Amino acid sequence: MAALLLASASKHFRDPGFYREVVPDYLCRRDAAPGASQSNRDHSSRDQGNRNPGAGDQSNGAQGAGVQHPLALLSRDEWIAVSGLLELAAAVGILLPPTRKLTATALTAMFTAFLAGHVDALKRAYGPAGTSRRRKIHTVRLPLQAPLILWAWSLRKSLPINRRGGRA
């Protein structure tokens, strides 16, 4: 699990476009953070072929000109970076026996919370702006969350103790 989390955390920073569609629009601030507007434009233009029109901009049809959702605290890119940092911290925490149970519990909650983004991305993939490629990608990505959640939960158990009295 730690290796998977490290690989995923690294991908958050190397290829944030991979995660853009699974950050629900309602979580994204419409006003880009200072200095982030160029980054957002760079990702938007680079990822144009990899996402739905409403899936990446802070100002989109889902939020419209009305009031922002109370959970819209960060920009899309900031949410991707924060989740990458959380996965990095979880990779370390899962390896340390004193923090393993707490980290596994938090990781289970995090993977469960990520379900909302995967469901949202799947709904958009099957919506009017969805493509066949998007439907395939998100149809596979959503069910992969279940084994991750179960695996994270299973890590809450204590590590077996070997015959010398230490952890195995």
Short mmCIF file of N, CA and C in Angstrom, two decimals:
data_model
loop_
_atom_site.label_atom_id
_atom_site.label_comp_id
_atom_site.label_asym_id
_atom_site.label_seq_id
_atom_site.Cartn_x
_atom_site.Cartn_y
_atom_site.Cartn_z
N MET A 1 0.84 -1.20 0.00
CA MET A 1 0.00 0.00 0.00
C MET A 1 0.88 1.25 0.00
N ALA A 2 1.95 1.22 0.77
CA ALA A 2 2.83 2.40 0.83
C ALA A 2 3.43 2.69 -0.55
N ALA A 3 3.85 1.66 -1.25
CA ALA A 3 4.41 1.86 -2.60
C ALA A 3 3.36 2.43 -3.55
N LEU A 4 2.15 1.92 -3.47
CA LEU A 4 1.06 2.43 -4.32
C LEU A 4 0.78 3.90 -4.00
N LEU A 5 0.75 4.24 -2.72
CA LEU A 5 0.51 5.62 -2.31
C LEU A 5 1.63 6.55 -2.76
N LEU A 6 2.87 6.09 -2.66
CA LEU A 6 4.00 6.91 -3.11
C LEU A 6 3.93 7.15 -4.62
N ALA A 7 3.59 6.10 -5.37
CA ALA A 7 3.47 6.25 -6.83
C ALA A 7 2.34 7.21 -7.18
N SER A 8 1.22 7.08 -6.49
CA SER A 8 0.08 7.95 -6.76
C SER A 8 0.39 9.40 -6.36
N ALA A 9 1.02 9.58 -5.21
CA ALA A 9 1.38 10.94 -4.76
C ALA A 9 2.31 11.59 -5.77
N SER A 10 3.25 10.84 -6.25
CA SER A 10 4.18 11.36 -7.26
C SER A 10 3.44 11.76 -8.54
N LYS A 11 2.49 10.94 -8.95
CA LYS A 11 1.72 11.22 -10.17
C LYS A 11 0.88 12.50 -10.01
N HIS A 12 0.43 12.79 -8.79
CA HIS A 12 -0.33 14.02 -8.55
C HIS A 12 0.46 15.26 -8.98
N PHE A 13 1.77 15.20 -8.83
CA PHE A 13 2.61 16.35 -9.15
C PHE A 13 3.21 16.27 -10.55
N ARG A 14 3.47 15.06 -11.05
CA ARG A 14 4.00 14.89 -12.41
C ARG A 14 2.92 15.06 -13.46
N ASP A 15 1.70 14.56 -13.18
CA ASP A 15 0.62 14.57 -14.17
C ASP A 15 -0.71 14.89 -13.49
N PRO A 16 -0.87 16.13 -13.01
CA PRO A 16 -2.11 16.48 -12.31
C PRO A 16 -3.35 16.34 -13.19
N GLY A 17 -3.19 16.41 -14.49
CA GLY A 17 -4.33 16.27 -15.40
C GLY A 17 -5.04 14.94 -15.24
N PHE A 18 -4.30 13.91 -14.81
CA PHE A 18 -4.88 12.58 -14.61
C PHE A 18 -5.98 12.61 -13.55
N TYR A 19 -5.88 13.55 -12.61
CA TYR A 19 -6.82 13.63 -11.49
C TYR A 19 -7.87 14.73 -11.65
N ARG A 20 -7.76 15.56 -12.67
CA ARG A 20 -8.64 16.73 -12.82
C ARG A 20 -10.12 16.36 -12.81
N GLU A 21 -10.49 15.33 -13.52
CA GLU A 21 -11.92 14.99 -13.64
C GLU A 21 -12.52 14.41 -12.38
N VAL A 22 -11.70 13.90 -11.48
CA VAL A 22 -12.27 13.30 -10.27
C VAL A 22 -12.33 14.28 -9.10
N VAL A 23 -12.03 15.54 -9.37
CA VAL A 23 -12.25 16.60 -8.38
C VAL A 23 -13.59 17.23 -8.75
N PRO A 24 -14.62 17.01 -7.93
CA PRO A 24 -15.94 17.54 -8.28
C PRO A 24 -15.93 19.06 -8.42
N ASP A 25 -16.68 19.56 -9.38
CA ASP A 25 -16.76 21.00 -9.63
C ASP A 25 -17.17 21.77 -8.38
N TYR A 26 -18.07 21.20 -7.58
CA TYR A 26 -18.57 21.95 -6.41
C TYR A 26 -17.49 22.17 -5.36
N LEU A 27 -16.38 21.43 -5.42
CA LEU A 27 -15.28 21.64 -4.48
C LEU A 27 -14.32 22.74 -4.93
N CYS A 28 -14.45 23.17 -6.18
CA CYS A 28 -13.45 24.08 -6.75
C CYS A 28 -13.87 25.54 -6.68
N ARG A 29 -12.98 26.33 -6.11
CA ARG A 29 -13.17 27.77 -6.04
C ARG A 29 -13.18 28.33 -7.46
N ARG A 30 -14.05 29.25 -7.72
CA ARG A 30 -14.13 29.86 -9.06
C ARG A 30 -13.04 30.88 -9.27
N ASP A 31 -12.63 31.57 -8.23
CA ASP A 31 -11.55 32.54 -8.37
C ASP A 31 -10.25 31.82 -8.09
N ALA A 32 -9.37 31.81 -9.06
CA ALA A 32 -8.09 31.11 -8.91
C ALA A 32 -7.27 31.80 -7.84
N ALA A 33 -6.50 31.02 -7.12
CA ALA A 33 -5.62 31.56 -6.09
C ALA A 33 -4.55 32.42 -6.75
N PRO A 34 -4.00 33.42 -6.03
CA PRO A 34 -2.95 34.26 -6.61
C PRO A 34 -1.80 33.42 -7.13
N GLY A 35 -1.40 33.68 -8.36
CA GLY A 35 -0.31 32.94 -8.97
C GLY A 35 -0.73 31.62 -9.58
N ALA A 36 -1.94 31.14 -9.29
CA ALA A 36 -2.38 29.85 -9.81
C ALA A 36 -3.08 29.97 -11.14
N SER A 37 -3.47 31.19 -11.52
CA SER A 37 -4.24 31.33 -12.75
C SER A 37 -3.45 30.88 -13.97
N GLN A 38 -2.16 31.19 -14.02
CA GLN A 38 -1.35 30.74 -15.15
C GLN A 38 -1.24 29.22 -15.13
N SER A 39 -1.03 28.66 -13.94
CA SER A 39 -0.94 27.21 -13.82
C SER A 39 -2.24 26.56 -14.28
N ASN A 40 -3.37 27.12 -13.85
CA ASN A 40 -4.67 26.57 -14.25
C ASN A 40 -4.84 26.65 -15.75
N ARG A 41 -4.43 27.77 -16.37
CA ARG A 41 -4.54 27.91 -17.82
C ARG A 41 -3.64 26.90 -18.52
N ASP A 42 -2.43 26.72 -17.99
CA ASP A 42 -1.51 25.76 -18.59
C ASP A 42 -2.11 24.36 -18.57
N HIS A 43 -2.66 23.94 -17.41
CA HIS A 43 -3.26 22.62 -17.31
C HIS A 43 -4.50 22.51 -18.18
N SER A 44 -5.28 23.57 -18.22
CA SER A 44 -6.50 23.54 -19.01
C SER A 44 -6.19 23.34 -20.48
N SER A 45 -5.19 24.06 -20.99
CA SER A 45 -4.88 23.92 -22.40
C SER A 45 -4.22 22.58 -22.68
N ARG A 46 -3.36 22.13 -21.77
CA ARG A 46 -2.69 20.85 -21.97
C ARG A 46 -3.67 19.69 -21.89
N ASP A 47 -4.64 19.80 -20.98
CA ASP A 47 -5.56 18.70 -20.75
C ASP A 47 -6.84 18.80 -21.55
N GLN A 48 -6.93 19.76 -22.45
CA GLN A 48 -8.18 20.00 -23.18
C GLN A 48 -8.73 18.72 -23.78
N GLY A 49 -7.87 17.88 -24.36
CA GLY A 49 -8.36 16.66 -24.96
C GLY A 49 -8.64 15.57 -23.95
N ASN A 50 -8.30 15.79 -22.67
CA ASN A 50 -8.43 14.76 -21.65
C ASN A 50 -9.58 14.98 -20.69
N ARG A 51 -10.44 15.95 -20.96
CA ARG A 51 -11.50 16.19 -19.99
C ARG A 51 -12.72 16.80 -20.65
N ASN A 52 -13.79 16.83 -19.91
CA ASN A 52 -15.02 17.46 -20.37
C ASN A 52 -14.89 18.96 -20.24
N PRO A 53 -15.62 19.74 -21.03
CA PRO A 53 -15.53 21.18 -20.92
C PRO A 53 -15.84 21.70 -19.53
N GLY A 54 -16.77 21.11 -18.83
CA GLY A 54 -17.16 21.60 -17.51
C GLY A 54 -16.37 20.99 -16.38
N ALA A 55 -15.37 20.17 -16.69
CA ALA A 55 -14.70 19.41 -15.65
C ALA A 55 -13.45 20.07 -15.09
N GLY A 56 -13.02 21.20 -15.61
CA GLY A 56 -11.75 21.71 -15.13
C GLY A 56 -11.71 23.15 -14.73
N ASP A 57 -12.52 23.99 -15.27
CA ASP A 57 -12.42 25.41 -14.97
C ASP A 57 -13.10 25.73 -13.66
N GLN A 58 -12.56 26.73 -12.96
CA GLN A 58 -13.19 27.13 -11.72
C GLN A 58 -14.52 27.81 -11.98
N SER A 59 -14.67 28.41 -13.13
CA SER A 59 -15.93 29.05 -13.50
C SER A 59 -16.60 28.17 -14.54
N ASN A 60 -17.64 27.46 -14.14
CA ASN A 60 -18.26 26.52 -15.05
C ASN A 60 -19.76 26.49 -14.86
N GLY A 61 -20.41 25.74 -15.71
CA GLY A 61 -21.87 25.68 -15.68
C GLY A 61 -22.42 25.11 -14.39
N ALA A 62 -21.69 24.19 -13.75
CA ALA A 62 -22.19 23.58 -12.53
C ALA A 62 -22.30 24.61 -11.41
N GLN A 63 -21.37 25.56 -11.39
CA GLN A 63 -21.41 26.57 -10.36
C GLN A 63 -22.08 27.84 -10.85
N GLY A 64 -21.98 28.09 -12.14
CA GLY A 64 -22.63 29.24 -12.73
C GLY A 64 -22.21 30.54 -12.09
N ALA A 65 -23.06 31.53 -12.19
CA ALA A 65 -22.75 32.85 -11.65
C ALA A 65 -23.24 32.99 -10.22
N GLY A 66 -23.84 31.94 -9.66
CA GLY A 66 -24.40 32.01 -8.31
C GLY A 66 -23.35 31.90 -7.24
N VAL A 67 -23.80 31.59 -6.04
CA VAL A 67 -22.94 31.48 -4.87
C VAL A 67 -22.13 30.19 -4.95
N GLN A 68 -20.87 30.28 -4.54
CA GLN A 68 -20.02 29.09 -4.52
C GLN A 68 -20.47 28.13 -3.43
N HIS A 69 -20.24 26.86 -3.64
CA HIS A 69 -20.53 25.82 -2.65
C HIS A 69 -19.65 26.07 -1.42
N PRO A 70 -20.14 25.82 -0.22
CA PRO A 70 -19.34 26.07 0.99
C PRO A 70 -18.04 25.26 1.04
N LEU A 71 -17.98 24.14 0.33
CA LEU A 71 -16.76 23.33 0.32
C LEU A 71 -15.77 23.77 -0.75
N ALA A 72 -16.11 24.79 -1.52
CA ALA A 72 -15.23 25.29 -2.59
C ALA A 72 -14.13 26.15 -1.99
N LEU A 73 -13.24 25.51 -1.26
CA LEU A 73 -12.19 26.23 -0.54
C LEU A 73 -10.91 26.41 -1.35
N LEU A 74 -10.67 25.50 -2.28
CA LEU A 74 -9.42 25.49 -3.04
C LEU A 74 -9.71 25.45 -4.53
N SER A 75 -8.70 25.76 -5.32
CA SER A 75 -8.82 25.58 -6.77
C SER A 75 -8.67 24.09 -7.08
N ARG A 76 -9.00 23.70 -8.28
CA ARG A 76 -8.87 22.29 -8.69
C ARG A 76 -7.42 21.82 -8.52
N ASP A 77 -6.47 22.62 -8.97
CA ASP A 77 -5.05 22.24 -8.86
C ASP A 77 -4.61 22.15 -7.40
N GLU A 78 -5.13 23.01 -6.55
CA GLU A 78 -4.80 22.95 -5.13
C GLU A 78 -5.35 21.68 -4.50
N TRP A 79 -6.58 21.28 -4.85
CA TRP A 79 -7.15 20.02 -4.34
C TRP A 79 -6.28 18.84 -4.76
N ILE A 80 -5.82 18.86 -6.01
CA ILE A 80 -4.98 17.76 -6.51
C ILE A 80 -3.67 17.71 -5.73
N ALA A 81 -3.06 18.87 -5.48
CA ALA A 81 -1.80 18.91 -4.72
C ALA A 81 -2.02 18.46 -3.28
N VAL A 82 -3.09 18.92 -2.65
CA VAL A 82 -3.37 18.53 -1.26
C VAL A 82 -3.59 17.02 -1.16
N SER A 83 -4.35 16.46 -2.10
CA SER A 83 -4.58 15.01 -2.03
C SER A 83 -3.28 14.25 -2.28
N GLY A 84 -2.40 14.78 -3.13
CA GLY A 84 -1.09 14.16 -3.33
C GLY A 84 -0.25 14.20 -2.05
N LEU A 85 -0.28 15.32 -1.35
CA LEU A 85 0.45 15.42 -0.08
C LEU A 85 -0.13 14.48 0.97
N LEU A 86 -1.47 14.36 1.00
CA LEU A 86 -2.10 13.43 1.94
C LEU A 86 -1.70 11.99 1.65
N GLU A 87 -1.63 11.64 0.37
CA GLU A 87 -1.21 10.29 0.01
C GLU A 87 0.25 10.05 0.39
N LEU A 88 1.08 11.06 0.22
CA LEU A 88 2.48 10.95 0.63
C LEU A 88 2.58 10.73 2.14
N ALA A 89 1.85 11.52 2.90
CA ALA A 89 1.85 11.37 4.36
C ALA A 89 1.31 9.99 4.76
N ALA A 90 0.29 9.52 4.08
CA ALA A 90 -0.28 8.20 4.39
C ALA A 90 0.72 7.09 4.09
N ALA A 91 1.50 7.24 3.02
CA ALA A 91 2.52 6.24 2.68
C ALA A 91 3.52 6.09 3.82
N VAL A 92 3.91 7.20 4.39
CA VAL A 92 4.85 7.17 5.51
C VAL A 92 4.16 6.64 6.76
N GLY A 93 2.97 7.16 7.04
CA GLY A 93 2.25 6.76 8.26
C GLY A 93 1.88 5.28 8.31
N ILE A 94 1.64 4.70 7.16
CA ILE A 94 1.24 3.29 7.12
C ILE A 94 2.45 2.38 7.42
N LEU A 95 3.66 2.90 7.20
CA LEU A 95 4.87 2.12 7.45
C LEU A 95 5.34 2.17 8.90
N LEU A 96 4.90 3.17 9.63
CA LEU A 96 5.34 3.35 11.02
C LEU A 96 4.36 2.67 11.97
N PRO A 97 4.80 1.65 12.69
CA PRO A 97 3.88 0.92 13.57
C PRO A 97 3.06 1.80 14.53
N PRO A 98 3.64 2.85 15.15
CA PRO A 98 2.83 3.65 16.07
C PRO A 98 1.68 4.42 15.38
N THR A 99 1.83 4.71 14.10
CA THR A 99 0.80 5.51 13.40
C THR A 99 0.00 4.68 12.41
N ARG A 100 0.31 3.41 12.29
CA ARG A 100 -0.31 2.56 11.27
C ARG A 100 -1.84 2.50 11.38
N LYS A 101 -2.37 2.23 12.58
CA LYS A 101 -3.82 2.07 12.74
C LYS A 101 -4.55 3.38 12.44
N LEU A 102 -4.06 4.49 12.98
CA LEU A 102 -4.67 5.79 12.73
C LEU A 102 -4.59 6.15 11.25
N THR A 103 -3.43 5.91 10.64
CA THR A 103 -3.25 6.22 9.22
C THR A 103 -4.18 5.36 8.37
N ALA A 104 -4.28 4.08 8.69
CA ALA A 104 -5.15 3.18 7.92
C ALA A 104 -6.61 3.62 8.03
N THR A 105 -7.01 4.07 9.21
CA THR A 105 -8.39 4.56 9.39
C THR A 105 -8.60 5.83 8.56
N ALA A 106 -7.65 6.75 8.63
CA ALA A 106 -7.76 7.99 7.85
C ALA A 106 -7.72 7.70 6.35
N LEU A 107 -6.91 6.76 5.95
CA LEU A 107 -6.80 6.37 4.55
C LEU A 107 -8.12 5.76 4.05
N THR A 108 -8.73 4.96 4.89
CA THR A 108 -10.05 4.39 4.54
C THR A 108 -11.06 5.52 4.33
N ALA A 109 -11.05 6.49 5.22
CA ALA A 109 -11.96 7.63 5.09
C ALA A 109 -11.65 8.44 3.84
N MET A 110 -10.36 8.63 3.54
CA MET A 110 -9.97 9.40 2.36
C MET A 110 -10.42 8.69 1.08
N PHE A 111 -10.16 7.39 0.97
CA PHE A 111 -10.59 6.65 -0.22
C PHE A 111 -12.11 6.66 -0.35
N THR A 112 -12.80 6.60 0.79
CA THR A 112 -14.27 6.66 0.76
C THR A 112 -14.73 8.03 0.29
N ALA A 113 -14.08 9.09 0.75
CA ALA A 113 -14.43 10.44 0.31
C ALA A 113 -14.15 10.61 -1.18
N PHE A 114 -13.10 9.97 -1.69
CA PHE A 114 -12.78 10.07 -3.12
C PHE A 114 -13.89 9.46 -3.98
N LEU A 115 -14.73 8.60 -3.40
CA LEU A 115 -15.83 8.01 -4.16
C LEU A 115 -16.71 9.09 -4.79
N ALA A 116 -16.95 10.18 -4.06
CA ALA A 116 -17.80 11.26 -4.59
C ALA A 116 -17.23 11.82 -5.89
N GLY A 117 -15.94 12.00 -5.96
CA GLY A 117 -15.31 12.50 -7.18
C GLY A 117 -15.41 11.50 -8.32
N HIS A 118 -15.25 10.23 -8.01
CA HIS A 118 -15.34 9.21 -9.05
C HIS A 118 -16.77 9.08 -9.58
N VAL A 119 -17.74 9.16 -8.68
CA VAL A 119 -19.15 9.11 -9.12
C VAL A 119 -19.46 10.33 -9.97
N ASP A 120 -19.00 11.50 -9.54
CA ASP A 120 -19.23 12.74 -10.30
C ASP A 120 -18.60 12.64 -11.69
N ALA A 121 -17.38 12.14 -11.77
CA ALA A 121 -16.70 12.00 -13.06
C ALA A 121 -17.44 11.00 -13.96
N LEU A 122 -17.94 9.92 -13.38
CA LEU A 122 -18.69 8.93 -14.15
C LEU A 122 -19.99 9.52 -14.67
N LYS A 123 -20.68 10.30 -13.84
CA LYS A 123 -21.92 10.95 -14.29
C LYS A 123 -21.64 11.89 -15.46
N ARG A 124 -20.56 12.67 -15.36
CA ARG A 124 -20.22 13.58 -16.46
C ARG A 124 -19.80 12.82 -17.71
N ALA A 125 -19.12 11.68 -17.53
CA ALA A 125 -18.69 10.88 -18.68
C ALA A 125 -19.89 10.34 -19.46
N TYR A 126 -20.96 10.05 -18.74
CA TYR A 126 -22.17 9.55 -19.41
C TYR A 126 -23.15 10.68 -19.74
N GLY A 127 -22.76 11.91 -19.46
CA GLY A 127 -23.60 13.06 -19.78
C GLY A 127 -23.41 13.50 -21.22
N PRO A 128 -24.05 14.62 -21.58
CA PRO A 128 -24.01 15.10 -22.96
C PRO A 128 -22.61 15.41 -23.48
N ALA A 129 -21.72 15.86 -22.62
CA ALA A 129 -20.36 16.19 -23.06
C ALA A 129 -19.40 15.00 -22.94
N GLY A 130 -19.89 13.87 -22.45
CA GLY A 130 -19.05 12.70 -22.27
C GLY A 130 -18.64 12.06 -23.59
N THR A 131 -17.56 11.33 -23.52
CA THR A 131 -17.06 10.62 -24.70
C THR A 131 -16.97 9.13 -24.38
N SER A 132 -16.82 8.33 -25.39
CA SER A 132 -16.68 6.89 -25.21
C SER A 132 -15.43 6.58 -24.37
N ARG A 133 -14.36 7.29 -24.64
CA ARG A 133 -13.11 7.10 -23.89
C ARG A 133 -13.30 7.42 -22.41
N ARG A 134 -13.96 8.53 -22.12
CA ARG A 134 -14.23 8.94 -20.74
C ARG A 134 -15.10 7.91 -20.02
N ARG A 135 -16.11 7.41 -20.73
CA ARG A 135 -16.99 6.41 -20.12
C ARG A 135 -16.19 5.17 -19.74
N LYS A 136 -15.30 4.73 -20.61
CA LYS A 136 -14.47 3.55 -20.32
C LYS A 136 -13.55 3.80 -19.12
N ILE A 137 -12.87 4.93 -19.14
CA ILE A 137 -11.93 5.26 -18.06
C ILE A 137 -12.63 5.29 -16.71
N HIS A 138 -13.73 6.03 -16.62
CA HIS A 138 -14.38 6.21 -15.32
C HIS A 138 -15.22 5.00 -14.91
N THR A 139 -15.63 4.20 -15.86
CA THR A 139 -16.32 2.96 -15.52
C THR A 139 -15.34 2.00 -14.85
N VAL A 140 -14.07 2.07 -15.21
CA VAL A 140 -13.04 1.22 -14.58
C VAL A 140 -12.54 1.84 -13.28
N ARG A 141 -12.36 3.16 -13.25
CA ARG A 141 -11.79 3.82 -12.07
C ARG A 141 -12.68 3.73 -10.84
N LEU A 142 -13.98 3.88 -11.00
CA LEU A 142 -14.87 3.87 -9.85
C LEU A 142 -14.82 2.55 -9.07
N PRO A 143 -15.00 1.39 -9.72
CA PRO A 143 -14.99 0.15 -8.93
C PRO A 143 -13.62 -0.18 -8.31
N LEU A 144 -12.55 0.43 -8.79
CA LEU A 144 -11.24 0.19 -8.19
C LEU A 144 -11.15 0.76 -6.78
N GLN A 145 -12.04 1.69 -6.44
CA GLN A 145 -12.03 2.27 -5.10
C GLN A 145 -12.40 1.23 -4.04
N ALA A 146 -13.29 0.30 -4.36
CA ALA A 146 -13.74 -0.68 -3.36
C ALA A 146 -12.58 -1.51 -2.81
N PRO A 147 -11.74 -2.13 -3.66
CA PRO A 147 -10.63 -2.88 -3.07
C PRO A 147 -9.63 -2.00 -2.32
N LEU A 148 -9.46 -0.74 -2.76
CA LEU A 148 -8.57 0.17 -2.03
C LEU A 148 -9.12 0.46 -0.64
N ILE A 149 -10.41 0.69 -0.55
CA ILE A 149 -11.04 0.96 0.75
C ILE A 149 -10.90 -0.25 1.67
N LEU A 150 -11.19 -1.42 1.14
CA LEU A 150 -11.09 -2.65 1.95
C LEU A 150 -9.64 -2.92 2.36
N TRP A 151 -8.70 -2.70 1.46
CA TRP A 151 -7.29 -2.91 1.76
C TRP A 151 -6.85 -1.95 2.86
N ALA A 152 -7.21 -0.68 2.72
CA ALA A 152 -6.84 0.32 3.74
C ALA A 152 -7.42 -0.08 5.10
N TRP A 153 -8.68 -0.50 5.12
CA TRP A 153 -9.33 -0.91 6.37
C TRP A 153 -8.61 -2.10 6.98
N SER A 154 -8.18 -3.05 6.14
CA SER A 154 -7.50 -4.25 6.65
C SER A 154 -6.16 -3.91 7.29
N LEU A 155 -5.57 -2.81 6.93
CA LEU A 155 -4.28 -2.41 7.49
C LEU A 155 -4.40 -1.89 8.92
N ARG A 156 -5.62 -1.77 9.42
CA ARG A 156 -5.84 -1.32 10.80
C ARG A 156 -5.44 -2.39 11.81
N LYS A 157 -5.38 -3.62 11.36
CA LYS A 157 -5.00 -4.73 12.25
C LYS A 157 -3.54 -4.56 12.66
N SER A 158 -3.22 -5.07 13.84
CA SER A 158 -1.84 -5.03 14.31
C SER A 158 -0.97 -5.91 13.44
N LEU A 159 0.28 -5.53 13.34
CA LEU A 159 1.23 -6.36 12.61
C LEU A 159 1.50 -7.62 13.44
N PRO A 160 1.68 -8.76 12.79
CA PRO A 160 1.97 -9.99 13.55
C PRO A 160 3.30 -9.85 14.29
N ILE A 161 3.39 -10.49 15.44
CA ILE A 161 4.61 -10.46 16.24
C ILE A 161 5.38 -11.75 15.96
N ASN A 162 6.69 -11.59 15.66
CA ASN A 162 7.48 -12.79 15.39
C ASN A 162 7.94 -13.43 16.70
N ARG A 163 8.65 -14.55 16.63
CA ARG A 163 9.03 -15.31 17.83
C ARG A 163 10.01 -14.55 18.73
N ARG A 164 10.73 -13.62 18.20
CA ARG A 164 11.71 -12.87 19.01
C ARG A 164 11.06 -11.72 19.76
N GLY A 165 9.75 -11.54 19.61
CA GLY A 165 9.06 -10.49 20.33
C GLY A 165 8.90 -9.20 19.56
N GLY A 166 9.52 -9.13 18.39
CA GLY A 166 9.40 -7.93 17.58
C GLY A 166 8.29 -8.06 16.53
N ARG A 167 8.05 -6.99 15.86
CA ARG A 167 7.03 -7.01 14.80
C ARG A 167 7.60 -7.68 13.56
N ALA A 168 6.76 -8.42 12.88
CA ALA A 168 7.20 -9.10 11.65
C ALA A 168 7.24 -8.15 10.49
#
